[in-house]
Amino acid sequence: MERTTQPATPLVGLMQDDHPLTVASILRRARGINGHRTVSTFHGNGLTRTTYAEIGNRIDRLAAALDSLGVRPGDRVATLLWNRQEHLEAYLGVPSMGAVLHTLNLRLFPDQLRYIIRHARDRVMIVDDTLVPLLKPFVDDIADVVEHFIVVGDGPVDGLPNTVHRYDGLLDDADSGTYAFPEITDDRSAAALCYTSGTTGNPKGVLYSHRSTVLHAIAECMADAFGIAGSDTVLPVVPMFHANAWGLPYSASLVGANQVLPGRFLQAEPLARLIEQERVTVAAGVPTIWMDLLRYADEHEPDLSSLRIVPCGGAAVPRVLQEGFEHRHGVRVVQAWGMTETSPLGAVAHPPHDVAGEEAWAYRTRAGQISPLLDARIVDVDGSALPWDGESTGELEIRGPWIAAGYYEDPSGADKFRDGWLRTGDVVSIDRRGFMRITDRAKDVIKSGGEWISSVELENELMAHPSVREAAVIAKPDERWTERPLPCVVLDQGAEEIGPNELAAFLSGRVARWWEPDEYAFIPEIPKTSVGKFDKKALRALLVDGQLDAARRQVA
Ligand code: AMP
């Protein structure tokens, strides 16, 4: 007998799908059953230590104070703060009020900060006393937007308008029982706002929702990501203004891990001391931070044995860095990939279970395996999808529950999104197992004789040279080949005798013959962006202005 098929009507699940995923629920758990776990802030001469329970009490008073200043659901509350306890209070407290936490990058130029604050229309700003001078150049231009400044610490506040409050004073005056947190019933409502450090045009706002924040926090706690657990002690070296410190304050709070916040002390020596004293198990930051720490550790042999995992990303993580930590200090550095627009975790480079040795390194030096629940595709210039064969190279597009769907009130960024996908601007290949190799940022690729040269790969190979401290490769115009690679190299102190010929000999056999640079620029320092990455835009400007001329040396 033939079976008749009915038109398909999906059966609706009978689960509490409307139960919202909110930052408030992260806070509830942290201050409740994990109330005894600690949050410590380093101040240079010592730590202040508190618990999630106490942070919860202070958040009650912070919320009452902000409410009395007129902060309502949907309002933006800016922070201009280092990684410290008060910043975590704002992280958990502001979204729990239904308001939006807006983290300002303190390394931006005054013009960019002015633009961002006005664009976001921040009604209140919580600012570190040491950072008040940053506001001076433009404080009059934001006076019609920012109604209240709340200063953390008791340093001078000269130059701020008279609507200044002291953070601790506000909390002392506030009554912890008076503010009734609203029910956040729709978890798609905004929780936090972070502007991209944008290399072209104005900075663009990424507006995270409660739901995206919670799902991202869970994803970060998965064993194949960073496996953050209640037993961990997490040190976010990555600033809380850089893509929400990669979401770590939320994932650590979600599971009740201890947090160690380094304040403004991001140099190798205090970081090593913090790791040693606090028995840190997870410490995360960009490669430049860990390169410095590795040099320090080689010299001073601090006890880093508590470290279980060092998530590292934001830029390609050189193999020498991973190997140096692993072989000489027993510390596992794990590469991850992400963007402000992706919350930021999008890929993690744990090698698959069935590989070892060199094969494992081949995976660990890639940007990572696309994270669960995210879809990725590679597209070529005309927009057609390319296969995941580990060879085909094109722009990475990504979508998923913690990926931006658009920029905050900025139609000029619309071309970064297409058919529900985020166009990342990263040029990648992906293999069958979902491991992604980044060849370049689209704007950094070097086009030579109609083919692409990967600046990232050249940099990695050069940084494997024992005397090369840093290497950033940019394109230089070339009549015959259109462009050729120009490595800008910083040598270790005392290694100044190393010249272009030695580097050329070192690269020979490590990269394709036609990739080999015909000249090098030896410079004292590579300019860095506001989030500590190589600033190739600045290097290109130096090249165009002729400022690299004296440093350029031809291979014989
Ligand atoms: P941002 O939004 O400032 O964090 O910058 C995001 C960009 O950093 C990405 O689009 C990549 O170009 C770069 N990036 C992040 N992680 C990695 C990585 N592991 N390897 C290479 N580039 C990376």
Coordinates of C-alpha atoms and ligand atoms in Angstrom, one line a residue:
M1 CA 0.0 0.0 0.0
E2 CA 1.3 3.4 -0.9
R3 CA 2.0 5.8 2.0
T4 CA 0.5 9.3 1.6
T5 CA 2.7 12.1 2.8
Q6 CA 1.0 15.0 4.6
P7 CA 2.4 18.5 4.1
A8 CA 5.1 18.8 6.8
T9 CA 4.0 20.7 9.9
P10 CA 6.9 20.8 12.4
L11 CA 5.9 19.8 15.9
V12 CA 6.7 22.5 18.3
G13 CA 8.9 21.4 21.2
L14 CA 7.6 21.5 24.7
M15 CA 10.5 23.1 26.4
Q16 CA 10.9 26.5 28.1
D17 CA 12.4 28.1 25.1
D18 CA 11.3 31.5 26.2
H19 CA 13.5 31.3 29.3
P20 CA 15.9 34.2 28.7
L21 CA 19.6 33.8 28.6
T22 CA 20.8 36.9 30.5
V23 CA 23.8 38.5 32.1
A24 CA 21.6 38.8 35.2
S25 CA 21.5 35.0 35.4
I26 CA 25.3 34.9 35.2
L27 CA 25.5 37.4 38.1
R28 CA 22.9 35.5 40.1
R29 CA 24.9 32.3 40.0
A30 CA 28.2 34.0 40.7
R31 CA 27.0 35.8 43.8
G32 CA 24.9 32.9 44.9
I33 CA 26.4 29.4 44.9
N34 CA 29.9 30.7 43.9
G35 CA 29.7 33.7 46.2
H36 CA 32.9 32.6 48.0
R37 CA 35.1 32.6 44.9
T38 CA 37.4 35.5 44.6
V39 CA 38.1 38.5 42.3
S40 CA 41.5 40.1 42.9
T41 CA 42.9 43.3 41.4
F42 CA 46.6 44.1 41.2
H43 CA 47.5 47.7 42.0
G44 CA 51.3 47.6 41.5
N45 CA 52.1 47.3 45.2
G46 CA 49.7 44.6 46.1
L47 CA 46.3 43.1 45.5
T48 CA 42.8 43.9 46.7
R49 CA 40.7 40.7 47.0
T50 CA 37.0 40.4 47.1
T51 CA 34.4 37.7 46.5
Y52 CA 31.5 37.4 44.0
A53 CA 29.1 37.7 47.0
E54 CA 30.6 41.1 47.9
I55 CA 30.7 42.1 44.2
G56 CA 27.0 41.3 44.1
N57 CA 26.3 43.5 47.1
R58 CA 28.3 46.3 45.5
I59 CA 26.4 45.9 42.2
D60 CA 23.1 46.3 44.1
R61 CA 24.4 49.7 45.3
L62 CA 26.0 50.6 41.9
A63 CA 22.6 49.9 40.2
A64 CA 20.8 52.0 42.8
A65 CA 23.3 54.8 42.2
L66 CA 23.1 54.6 38.4
D67 CA 19.3 54.6 38.6
S68 CA 19.3 57.7 40.8
L69 CA 21.5 59.4 38.1
G70 CA 18.7 58.6 35.6
V71 CA 20.1 55.5 33.9
R72 CA 17.2 53.5 32.3
P73 CA 17.1 50.3 30.3
G74 CA 18.7 50.8 26.9
D75 CA 20.9 53.7 28.1
R76 CA 24.6 53.4 27.4
V77 CA 27.0 53.5 30.4
A78 CA 30.6 53.9 29.2
T79 CA 33.7 52.5 31.0
L80 CA 37.2 53.9 30.5
L81 CA 38.9 51.5 32.8
W82 CA 41.7 49.0 33.1
N83 CA 41.0 45.4 34.1
R84 CA 39.9 45.9 37.7
Q85 CA 37.1 44.9 40.1
E86 CA 35.0 48.0 39.4
H87 CA 35.1 47.1 35.7
L88 CA 33.7 43.6 36.4
E89 CA 31.0 45.2 38.6
A90 CA 30.0 47.3 35.6
Y91 CA 30.2 44.3 33.3
L92 CA 27.8 42.3 35.4
G93 CA 25.7 45.2 36.9
V94 CA 25.0 47.5 33.9
P95 CA 23.5 44.8 31.7
S96 CA 21.6 43.4 34.6
M97 CA 19.8 46.8 34.8
G98 CA 18.8 46.4 31.2
A99 CA 21.3 49.2 30.4
V100 CA 24.2 48.8 27.9
L101 CA 27.8 48.5 29.0
H102 CA 30.0 50.4 26.5
T103 CA 33.7 49.7 26.9
L104 CA 36.0 52.5 25.6
N105 CA 39.4 51.6 24.3
L106 CA 41.8 53.8 26.3
R107 CA 44.5 53.5 23.6
L108 CA 42.4 55.2 20.9
F109 CA 43.2 58.8 19.7
P110 CA 41.2 61.6 21.3
D111 CA 39.3 62.1 18.0
Q112 CA 38.2 58.5 17.9
L113 CA 37.1 58.5 21.5
R114 CA 35.2 61.7 21.0
Y115 CA 33.5 60.2 17.9
I116 CA 32.6 56.9 19.7
I117 CA 31.2 58.6 22.8
R118 CA 29.1 60.9 20.8
H119 CA 28.0 58.2 18.4
A120 CA 27.0 55.9 21.3
R121 CA 25.4 58.8 23.2
D122 CA 26.9 57.5 26.5
R123 CA 24.9 59.1 29.3
V124 CA 27.3 58.1 32.1
M125 CA 31.0 57.4 32.1
I126 CA 32.9 55.4 34.7
V127 CA 36.5 56.4 34.4
D128 CA 39.7 55.3 36.1
D129 CA 41.3 58.3 37.9
T130 CA 44.6 57.6 36.1
L131 CA 42.8 58.0 32.8
V132 CA 41.0 61.3 33.5
P133 CA 43.8 63.2 31.6
L134 CA 42.9 61.3 28.4
L135 CA 39.5 63.0 28.5
K136 CA 40.8 66.5 28.8
P137 CA 41.4 67.3 25.1
F138 CA 37.7 66.7 24.2
V139 CA 35.7 66.8 27.4
D140 CA 33.9 70.0 26.3
D141 CA 32.8 68.3 23.1
I142 CA 31.1 65.5 25.0
A143 CA 29.5 67.6 27.7
D144 CA 26.1 67.7 26.0
V145 CA 26.1 63.8 25.8
V146 CA 27.7 62.5 29.0
E147 CA 25.7 63.8 32.0
H148 CA 27.7 62.2 34.7
F149 CA 31.3 61.1 35.2
I150 CA 32.0 58.5 37.9
V151 CA 35.7 58.4 38.9
V152 CA 37.2 55.2 40.3
G153 CA 40.0 56.0 42.7
D154 CA 40.7 59.2 44.5
G155 CA 43.2 60.9 42.1
P156 CA 42.6 64.4 40.8
V157 CA 39.7 65.1 38.5
D158 CA 40.8 68.5 37.2
G159 CA 39.2 69.3 33.9
L160 CA 36.1 67.3 34.3
P161 CA 32.8 69.2 34.5
N162 CA 31.2 69.5 37.9
T163 CA 28.9 66.5 37.4
V164 CA 31.7 64.3 38.8
H165 CA 31.1 61.6 41.4
R166 CA 33.5 59.2 43.1
Y167 CA 32.7 55.6 42.5
D168 CA 33.1 54.5 46.1
G169 CA 31.3 57.6 47.5
L170 CA 28.3 56.8 45.2
L171 CA 28.3 53.2 46.5
D172 CA 28.6 54.3 50.1
D173 CA 25.6 56.6 49.7
A174 CA 23.5 54.1 47.9
D175 CA 21.2 51.7 49.7
S176 CA 21.7 48.1 48.6
G177 CA 18.1 47.1 49.0
T178 CA 16.4 49.9 47.1
Y179 CA 16.9 49.1 43.4
A180 CA 14.6 46.5 41.8
F181 CA 16.4 45.0 38.8
P182 CA 14.0 44.7 35.9
E183 CA 13.0 41.3 34.5
I184 CA 14.8 41.0 31.1
T185 CA 12.3 38.9 29.3
D186 CA 13.7 39.3 25.8
D187 CA 17.3 38.1 25.8
R188 CA 17.8 39.6 22.4
S189 CA 18.0 43.0 24.1
A190 CA 21.4 44.7 24.1
A191 CA 23.9 44.0 26.9
A192 CA 27.2 45.5 25.8
L193 CA 28.6 47.7 23.1
C194 CA 32.2 47.7 21.7
Y195 CA 33.6 49.6 18.8
T196 CA 36.0 47.9 16.4
S197 CA 39.4 49.4 16.3
G198 CA 38.7 49.9 12.6
T199 CA 41.6 50.5 10.3
T200 CA 39.5 52.3 7.7
G201 CA 36.6 54.8 8.2
N202 CA 35.0 55.6 11.6
P203 CA 35.0 52.9 14.3
K204 CA 31.9 50.7 14.1
G205 CA 29.8 49.6 17.1
V206 CA 29.2 45.9 17.8
L207 CA 26.1 45.6 20.0
Y208 CA 26.1 42.3 21.9
S209 CA 22.8 40.9 23.2
H210 CA 22.3 39.1 26.5
R211 CA 21.7 35.9 24.5
S212 CA 24.8 36.2 22.4
T213 CA 26.9 37.0 25.5
V214 CA 25.6 33.9 27.5
L215 CA 26.0 31.5 24.6
H216 CA 29.5 32.8 23.9
A217 CA 30.4 32.4 27.6
I218 CA 29.2 28.8 27.5
A219 CA 31.1 28.1 24.2
E220 CA 34.3 29.4 25.8
C221 CA 33.9 27.0 28.7
M222 CA 33.7 24.0 26.5
A223 CA 36.6 21.6 26.8
D224 CA 37.5 22.0 23.1
A225 CA 37.6 25.7 23.6
F226 CA 39.4 26.9 26.9
G227 CA 37.5 24.5 29.2
I228 CA 37.1 27.2 31.8
A229 CA 35.8 25.6 35.0
G230 CA 34.9 26.6 38.5
S231 CA 38.3 25.4 39.7
D232 CA 40.2 27.8 37.4
T233 CA 41.9 31.0 38.3
V234 CA 41.6 33.2 35.2
L235 CA 43.9 36.2 34.4
P236 CA 42.5 38.2 31.5
V237 CA 45.6 40.1 30.3
V238 CA 43.6 41.1 27.2
P239 CA 42.0 44.4 28.1
M240 CA 38.4 44.5 29.1
F241 CA 37.9 47.1 26.3
H242 CA 39.1 44.7 23.7
A243 CA 36.1 42.6 22.6
N244 CA 35.0 42.2 26.3
A245 CA 38.4 40.7 27.2
W246 CA 37.5 38.0 24.8
G247 CA 34.4 37.3 26.9
L248 CA 36.5 35.9 29.8
P249 CA 34.9 38.0 32.6
Y250 CA 31.5 36.5 31.6
S251 CA 32.7 32.9 31.2
A252 CA 34.7 33.0 34.5
S253 CA 31.7 34.5 36.3
L254 CA 29.4 31.9 34.8
V255 CA 31.3 29.0 36.2
G256 CA 32.6 30.8 39.4
A257 CA 36.2 30.7 38.5
N258 CA 38.5 33.0 40.5
Q259 CA 39.5 36.1 38.5
V260 CA 42.8 38.0 38.8
L261 CA 42.7 41.4 37.1
P262 CA 46.1 43.0 36.4
G263 CA 45.1 46.6 36.3
R264 CA 47.5 48.6 34.2
F265 CA 50.4 46.3 34.9
L266 CA 50.8 44.4 31.7
Q267 CA 54.6 44.1 31.6
A268 CA 56.2 40.7 31.8
E269 CA 57.6 41.1 35.3
P270 CA 54.4 41.9 37.2
L271 CA 52.5 39.3 35.0
A272 CA 54.9 36.6 35.9
R273 CA 54.7 37.5 39.6
L274 CA 50.9 37.5 39.5
I275 CA 50.8 34.0 37.8
E276 CA 53.2 32.7 40.3
Q277 CA 51.6 34.1 43.4
E278 CA 48.0 33.6 42.5
R279 CA 48.5 30.2 40.9
V280 CA 46.8 31.3 37.7
T281 CA 45.5 28.5 35.5
V282 CA 44.2 30.4 32.5
A283 CA 45.9 33.6 31.2
A284 CA 44.9 35.1 27.9
G285 CA 46.4 37.8 25.7
V286 CA 47.7 38.8 22.3
P287 CA 51.1 37.3 21.1
T288 CA 53.2 40.5 21.8
I289 CA 52.4 40.1 25.5
W290 CA 53.5 36.5 25.6
M291 CA 56.6 37.2 23.5
D292 CA 57.7 39.6 26.2
L293 CA 56.8 37.2 29.0
L294 CA 58.7 34.3 27.3
R295 CA 61.9 36.4 27.1
Y296 CA 61.4 37.3 30.8
A297 CA 60.7 33.7 31.8
D298 CA 63.8 32.5 29.9
E299 CA 65.9 34.9 31.9
H300 CA 64.3 34.7 35.3
E301 CA 62.7 31.3 35.4
P302 CA 59.5 32.2 37.3
D303 CA 57.3 29.4 38.4
L304 CA 54.6 29.2 35.7
S305 CA 53.6 25.6 36.5
S306 CA 50.1 26.5 37.6
L307 CA 49.2 27.5 34.0
R308 CA 46.9 25.0 32.4
I309 CA 46.2 26.9 29.2
V310 CA 47.3 30.2 27.6
P311 CA 44.7 31.3 25.0
C312 CA 46.4 33.5 22.6
G313 CA 45.0 35.2 19.5
G314 CA 44.1 38.5 17.9
A315 CA 47.0 38.0 15.5
A316 CA 48.9 34.9 14.2
V317 CA 50.6 33.1 17.1
P318 CA 54.2 32.2 16.0
R319 CA 55.3 28.6 16.5
V320 CA 58.4 29.8 18.3
L321 CA 56.2 31.3 21.0
Q322 CA 54.2 28.1 21.5
E323 CA 57.3 25.9 21.4
G324 CA 59.3 28.2 23.7
F325 CA 56.6 28.1 26.4
E326 CA 56.0 24.4 26.0
H327 CA 59.5 23.1 25.8
R328 CA 61.2 25.5 28.3
H329 CA 58.4 26.2 30.7
G330 CA 55.8 23.4 30.3
V331 CA 53.1 25.9 29.4
R332 CA 50.5 25.2 26.7
V333 CA 49.8 28.2 24.5
V334 CA 46.6 27.6 22.4
Q335 CA 45.9 29.7 19.4
A336 CA 42.4 31.1 18.8
W337 CA 40.9 33.3 16.2
G338 CA 38.2 35.9 16.6
M339 CA 37.1 39.5 15.9
T340 CA 35.2 42.1 17.9
E341 CA 32.3 41.2 15.6
T342 CA 32.4 37.5 16.6
S343 CA 32.2 38.2 20.4
P344 CA 35.1 37.2 19.7
L345 CA 35.6 33.5 19.8
G346 CA 35.3 31.9 16.4
A347 CA 38.0 29.2 16.2
V348 CA 40.4 27.3 18.5
A349 CA 43.5 25.4 17.4
H350 CA 43.5 22.2 19.5
P351 CA 44.9 19.6 17.2
P352 CA 42.6 16.7 16.4
H353 CA 42.8 13.6 18.7
D354 CA 44.5 11.4 16.1
V355 CA 47.5 13.4 15.2
A356 CA 50.8 13.9 16.9
G357 CA 54.3 15.4 16.4
E358 CA 54.8 17.6 13.4
E359 CA 51.3 16.9 12.2
A360 CA 49.9 18.3 15.4
W361 CA 52.1 21.4 15.1
A362 CA 50.6 21.9 11.6
Y363 CA 47.2 22.3 13.3
R364 CA 48.4 24.3 16.2
T365 CA 49.9 26.9 14.0
R366 CA 46.7 27.5 12.2
A367 CA 44.1 30.0 13.3
G368 CA 41.9 27.2 14.7
Q369 CA 39.0 24.9 14.1
I370 CA 35.7 26.7 13.5
S371 CA 33.8 26.6 16.8
P372 CA 30.6 24.6 17.3
L373 CA 27.3 26.3 16.4
L374 CA 29.0 28.6 13.9
D375 CA 28.8 28.2 10.1
A376 CA 31.7 29.3 8.0
R377 CA 32.2 29.6 4.3
I378 CA 35.0 30.8 2.0
V379 CA 34.0 32.9 -0.9
D380 CA 36.1 34.1 -3.9
V381 CA 36.0 37.6 -5.4
D382 CA 32.8 37.0 -7.3
G383 CA 31.0 35.7 -4.2
S384 CA 30.9 32.0 -5.0
A385 CA 31.6 29.5 -2.3
L386 CA 34.9 27.6 -2.4
P387 CA 35.5 24.0 -1.1
W388 CA 37.0 23.2 2.3
D389 CA 40.0 21.5 0.7
G390 CA 42.8 23.2 2.7
E391 CA 43.9 24.8 -0.6
S392 CA 41.3 27.1 -2.0
T393 CA 41.7 30.6 -0.6
G394 CA 39.2 33.3 -0.3
E395 CA 37.4 35.6 2.2
L396 CA 36.0 34.0 5.3
E397 CA 32.3 34.6 6.0
I398 CA 30.8 33.4 9.2
R399 CA 27.4 33.3 10.9
G400 CA 26.0 32.1 14.2
P401 CA 24.4 33.0 17.5
W402 CA 27.2 35.2 18.7
I403 CA 28.2 36.8 15.4
A404 CA 27.2 40.5 14.7
A405 CA 24.3 41.0 12.3
G406 CA 25.1 44.6 11.6
Y407 CA 26.8 47.7 13.1
Y408 CA 25.1 50.0 15.6
E409 CA 23.4 52.8 13.8
D410 CA 26.0 52.8 11.0
P411 CA 24.7 52.1 7.5
S412 CA 28.2 52.8 6.1
G413 CA 29.2 49.3 7.4
A414 CA 26.4 47.5 5.6
D415 CA 28.8 46.0 3.0
K416 CA 30.4 43.9 5.8
F417 CA 27.2 41.8 5.9
R418 CA 25.7 39.7 3.1
D419 CA 22.7 37.4 3.2
G420 CA 23.0 36.9 6.9
W421 CA 26.8 36.3 6.9
L422 CA 29.5 38.5 8.3
R423 CA 32.3 39.2 5.8
T424 CA 35.4 39.0 8.0
G425 CA 38.0 40.5 5.6
D426 CA 40.3 37.6 6.5
V427 CA 41.7 35.6 3.6
V428 CA 41.7 31.9 4.5
S429 CA 41.7 28.3 3.5
I430 CA 39.8 25.7 5.5
D431 CA 40.5 22.0 5.5
R432 CA 38.1 19.1 5.7
R433 CA 38.3 19.1 9.5
G434 CA 37.3 22.8 9.7
F435 CA 40.7 24.1 10.5
M436 CA 41.3 27.5 9.1
R437 CA 44.6 28.9 7.9
I438 CA 44.7 32.7 7.6
T439 CA 46.8 33.9 4.8
D440 CA 46.2 37.6 5.5
R441 CA 43.8 40.4 6.1
A442 CA 42.3 41.1 2.7
K443 CA 44.0 44.5 2.8
D444 CA 47.4 43.1 3.8
V445 CA 47.8 40.4 1.1
I446 CA 50.8 41.0 -1.2
K447 CA 50.0 40.5 -4.9
S448 CA 53.1 39.5 -6.7
G449 CA 53.0 38.5 -10.4
G450 CA 49.3 37.8 -10.2
E451 CA 49.7 35.4 -7.2
W452 CA 49.3 36.1 -3.5
I453 CA 52.1 36.0 -1.0
S454 CA 51.0 35.5 2.6
S455 CA 52.5 38.2 4.8
V456 CA 51.4 36.2 7.9
E457 CA 53.4 33.1 6.8
L458 CA 56.5 35.1 6.0
E459 CA 56.3 36.8 9.4
N460 CA 55.9 33.4 11.1
E461 CA 59.0 32.0 9.4
L462 CA 61.1 35.1 10.1
M463 CA 60.1 35.1 13.7
A464 CA 61.5 31.6 14.0
H465 CA 65.0 33.1 13.5
P466 CA 66.5 33.2 17.0
S467 CA 67.6 36.8 16.7
V468 CA 64.4 38.2 15.2
R469 CA 62.3 39.8 17.9
E470 CA 59.4 41.0 15.6
A471 CA 58.7 40.9 11.9
A472 CA 55.9 42.6 10.0
V473 CA 55.7 42.2 6.3
I474 CA 54.1 44.8 4.1
A475 CA 53.8 45.1 0.3
K476 CA 56.1 47.5 -1.6
P477 CA 55.2 48.6 -5.1
D478 CA 57.2 46.9 -7.8
E479 CA 57.2 47.7 -11.5
R480 CA 57.6 44.2 -12.7
W481 CA 55.7 42.2 -10.2
T482 CA 53.1 44.8 -9.0
E483 CA 54.1 44.2 -5.4
R484 CA 56.9 42.5 -3.5
P485 CA 57.1 41.7 0.2
L486 CA 59.1 44.1 2.4
P487 CA 59.8 42.6 5.9
C488 CA 60.2 45.2 8.6
V489 CA 62.3 43.5 11.2
V490 CA 63.2 44.2 14.8
L491 CA 66.4 42.4 15.9
D492 CA 67.2 41.3 19.4
Q493 CA 69.6 43.6 21.3
G494 CA 73.1 42.7 20.4
A495 CA 72.1 41.0 17.2
E496 CA 72.6 44.1 15.0
E497 CA 75.2 42.4 12.9
I498 CA 72.5 40.3 11.3
G499 CA 71.8 41.6 7.8
P500 CA 69.6 40.9 4.8
N501 CA 71.8 38.0 3.5
E502 CA 71.5 36.0 6.7
L503 CA 67.7 36.4 6.8
A504 CA 67.5 35.5 3.1
A505 CA 69.6 32.3 3.7
F506 CA 67.4 31.5 6.7
L507 CA 64.2 31.8 4.7
S508 CA 65.6 29.8 1.8
G509 CA 63.8 26.4 1.7
R510 CA 61.3 27.5 4.3
V511 CA 59.1 29.4 1.8
A512 CA 58.5 29.2 -1.9
R513 CA 61.4 30.6 -3.9
W514 CA 59.3 33.5 -5.4
W515 CA 58.2 34.6 -1.9
E516 CA 61.7 35.3 -0.8
P517 CA 62.1 39.1 -0.2
D518 CA 64.8 40.9 -2.1
E519 CA 65.2 43.5 0.7
Y520 CA 64.5 44.0 4.4
A521 CA 63.9 47.1 6.6
F522 CA 65.6 47.0 10.0
I523 CA 63.8 49.1 12.4
P524 CA 63.9 49.7 16.2
E525 CA 60.2 49.0 16.8
I526 CA 57.1 47.9 15.0
P527 CA 54.2 50.4 15.5
K528 CA 51.3 48.7 17.4
T529 CA 47.5 49.3 17.1
S530 CA 45.4 50.2 20.1
V531 CA 44.9 46.6 20.9
G532 CA 48.6 45.6 20.6
K533 CA 48.8 44.2 17.1
F534 CA 51.3 45.1 14.4
D535 CA 50.0 48.3 12.8
K536 CA 50.7 47.7 9.1
K537 CA 48.7 50.7 8.1
A538 CA 51.3 52.8 10.1
L539 CA 54.2 50.9 8.5
R540 CA 52.7 51.4 5.0
A541 CA 52.5 55.2 5.7
L542 CA 56.2 55.2 6.8
L543 CA 57.1 53.4 3.6
V544 CA 55.1 55.9 1.4
D545 CA 56.6 58.9 3.3
G546 CA 60.1 57.6 2.7
Q547 CA 60.7 57.2 6.4
L548 CA 61.8 53.5 6.0
D549 CA 64.4 54.5 3.3
A550 CA 67.3 54.7 5.6
A551 CA 66.4 51.3 7.2
R552 CA 66.1 49.4 3.9
R553 CA 68.9 47.0 2.9
Q554 CA 69.0 44.9 -0.3
V555 CA 69.8 41.2 -0.3
A556 CA 73.1 40.7 -2.2
Ligands
AMP1 P1 39.8 42.7 16.3 O1 38.4 42.8 16.1 O2 40.5 44.0 16.6 O3 40.1 41.8 17.5 O4 40.6 42.1 15.0 C1 40.1 40.9 14.5 C2 41.2 40.4 13.5 O5 42.3 40.0 14.1 C3 40.7 39.3 12.7 O6 39.8 39.6 11.6 C4 42.0 38.7 12.2 O7 42.5 39.4 11.0 C5 43.0 39.0 13.3 N1 43.2 37.8 14.1 C6 42.5 37.4 15.2 N2 43.0 36.2 15.6 C7 43.9 35.8 14.7 C8 44.8 34.6 14.6 N3 44.8 33.6 15.5 N4 45.6 34.6 13.5 C9 45.7 35.6 12.7 N5 44.9 36.7 12.7 C10 44.0 36.8 13.7

